[in-house]
Amino acid sequence: MRSNPTESERHLWSVLRNKRFAGFKFKRQEVIEPFIVDFVCFKRRLIVEADGSQHAESGYDEWRDQCLKAEGFAILRLWNKVIMTGPNIAEDAIWHALHAPPLPPTATRRVPPSPARGEG
C-alpha cells in the first residue's frame, strides 16, 4: 500500500506529513506488530485509518482495534468518502483526537490471540 496508496490516503498524507498538521509528526504505513497502520502519531499514540466500505462491520477490524488499544493507542477511523468530500471534517476529527486527554495506561500490554475464524 505504501507505493500504491488510495486517493484518500494520498490526501491525508499530504496534510499529515512533515509535521504539517499542528506540528505533530506522523508516520505512514507503520508496522505496529503484528499490524500495519495507515498513519500514526507516536507522541500522542494516535492511529488514523482511512477506511473504505470493506471495513464496515468488520470483526477483524474490531479485534485489531482491541489489540492496538491494549498497547495504549487511540484509533480514529475515517471513511474515504468523508476524507475526499469533507476534508475539513476529517481534519477537525484528527485535531480533536490529537488534543484529547491521553488514554490511561493499561495493566497489560499483551496482544489477544487471533480470532478462531475469519480473516488472517
Coordinates of C-alpha atoms in Angstrom, one line a residue:
M1 CA 0.0 0.0 0.0
R2 CA 2.9 2.4 0.6
S3 CA 3.8 2.5 -3.1
N4 CA 0.2 2.5 -4.2
P5 CA -2.0 4.4 -1.7
T6 CA -5.7 5.1 -2.2
E7 CA -6.7 8.7 -3.2
S8 CA -7.9 9.3 0.3
E9 CA -4.6 8.1 1.8
R10 CA -2.7 10.3 -0.6
H11 CA -4.8 13.3 0.5
L12 CA -4.4 12.6 4.2
W13 CA -0.6 12.1 3.8
S14 CA -0.3 15.5 2.1
V15 CA -1.9 17.0 5.2
L16 CA -0.1 15.0 7.8
R17 CA 3.4 14.6 6.5
N18 CA 6.5 16.7 7.6
K19 CA 4.8 17.9 10.8
R20 CA 2.4 20.0 8.6
F21 CA -0.6 19.2 10.9
A22 CA -0.4 21.3 14.1
G23 CA 3.3 20.4 14.4
F24 CA 2.6 16.7 15.1
K25 CA 4.9 14.1 13.5
F26 CA 3.0 11.3 11.7
K27 CA 4.4 8.2 10.1
R28 CA 2.7 6.4 7.2
Q29 CA 2.2 2.6 6.7
E30 CA 4.0 1.9 10.0
V31 CA 4.4 -1.6 11.5
I32 CA 3.0 -2.0 15.0
E33 CA 3.4 -5.7 15.3
P34 CA 1.7 -7.6 14.0
F35 CA -0.3 -5.0 12.1
I36 CA 0.4 -2.2 9.6
V37 CA -1.4 1.0 10.3
D38 CA -2.2 3.8 7.8
F39 CA -0.9 6.7 9.9
V40 CA 0.4 7.0 13.4
C41 CA 1.5 9.8 15.7
F42 CA 3.6 8.1 18.4
K43 CA 3.8 11.2 20.6
R44 CA 0.0 11.2 21.1
R45 CA -0.3 7.4 20.5
L46 CA -2.9 8.1 17.8
I47 CA -3.6 5.9 14.8
V48 CA -5.6 7.3 11.9
E49 CA -7.1 4.8 9.5
A50 CA -8.6 5.7 6.1
D51 CA -11.3 3.1 5.5
G52 CA -13.4 2.1 2.6
S53 CA -16.7 0.1 2.7
Q54 CA -14.9 -3.2 3.1
H55 CA -14.2 -2.2 6.7
A56 CA -17.9 -1.7 7.6
E57 CA -18.8 -4.1 10.5
S58 CA -15.5 -6.0 10.2
G59 CA -14.9 -8.4 13.0
Y60 CA -11.2 -8.4 12.1
D61 CA -11.0 -4.6 12.5
E62 CA -12.7 -4.8 15.9
W63 CA -10.2 -7.4 17.1
R64 CA -7.3 -5.4 15.6
D65 CA -8.5 -2.2 17.3
Q66 CA -8.8 -4.0 20.7
C67 CA -5.2 -5.2 20.2
L68 CA -3.9 -1.7 19.4
K69 CA -5.9 -0.2 22.2
A70 CA -4.3 -2.7 24.6
E71 CA -1.0 -1.2 23.5
G72 CA -2.2 2.3 24.5
F73 CA -3.2 3.6 21.1
A74 CA -6.3 5.5 20.3
I75 CA -7.8 4.7 16.8
L76 CA -9.5 7.2 14.6
R77 CA -11.3 5.6 11.6
L78 CA -12.2 8.0 8.8
W79 CA -14.3 6.9 5.8
N80 CA -12.7 7.6 2.5
K81 CA -15.8 9.4 1.3
V82 CA -15.6 11.9 4.3
I83 CA -11.9 12.4 3.6
M84 CA -12.5 13.3 0.0
T85 CA -15.8 15.2 0.2
G86 CA -15.4 16.8 3.6
P87 CA -11.7 17.2 4.2
N88 CA -12.3 19.8 7.0
I89 CA -14.5 17.3 8.8
A90 CA -11.7 14.8 8.7
E91 CA -9.0 17.3 9.7
D92 CA -11.2 18.6 12.6
A93 CA -11.6 15.0 13.8
I94 CA -7.8 14.4 13.7
W95 CA -7.2 17.7 15.5
H96 CA -9.6 16.8 18.3
A97 CA -8.2 13.3 18.6
L98 CA -4.7 14.7 19.0
H99 CA -5.8 17.1 21.7
A100 CA -7.9 14.6 23.6
P101 CA -6.6 13.5 27.0
P102 CA -4.2 10.6 26.7
L103 CA -5.6 7.1 27.3
P104 CA -4.8 5.7 30.8
P105 CA -2.0 3.2 30.8
T106 CA -3.2 -0.4 30.6
A107 CA -2.5 -3.1 33.1
T108 CA -1.4 -5.5 30.4
R109 CA 0.4 -4.9 27.2
R110 CA -0.3 -8.4 25.7
V111 CA -1.9 -8.7 22.3
P112 CA -5.0 -11.0 22.5
P113 CA -4.9 -14.2 20.4
S114 CA -6.3 -14.0 16.8
P115 CA -9.9 -15.0 16.3
A116 CA -10.6 -18.6 15.6
R117 CA -12.2 -18.0 12.3
G118 CA -12.4 -15.1 9.9
E119 CA -9.6 -13.2 8.3
G120 CA -6.0 -13.9 8.9

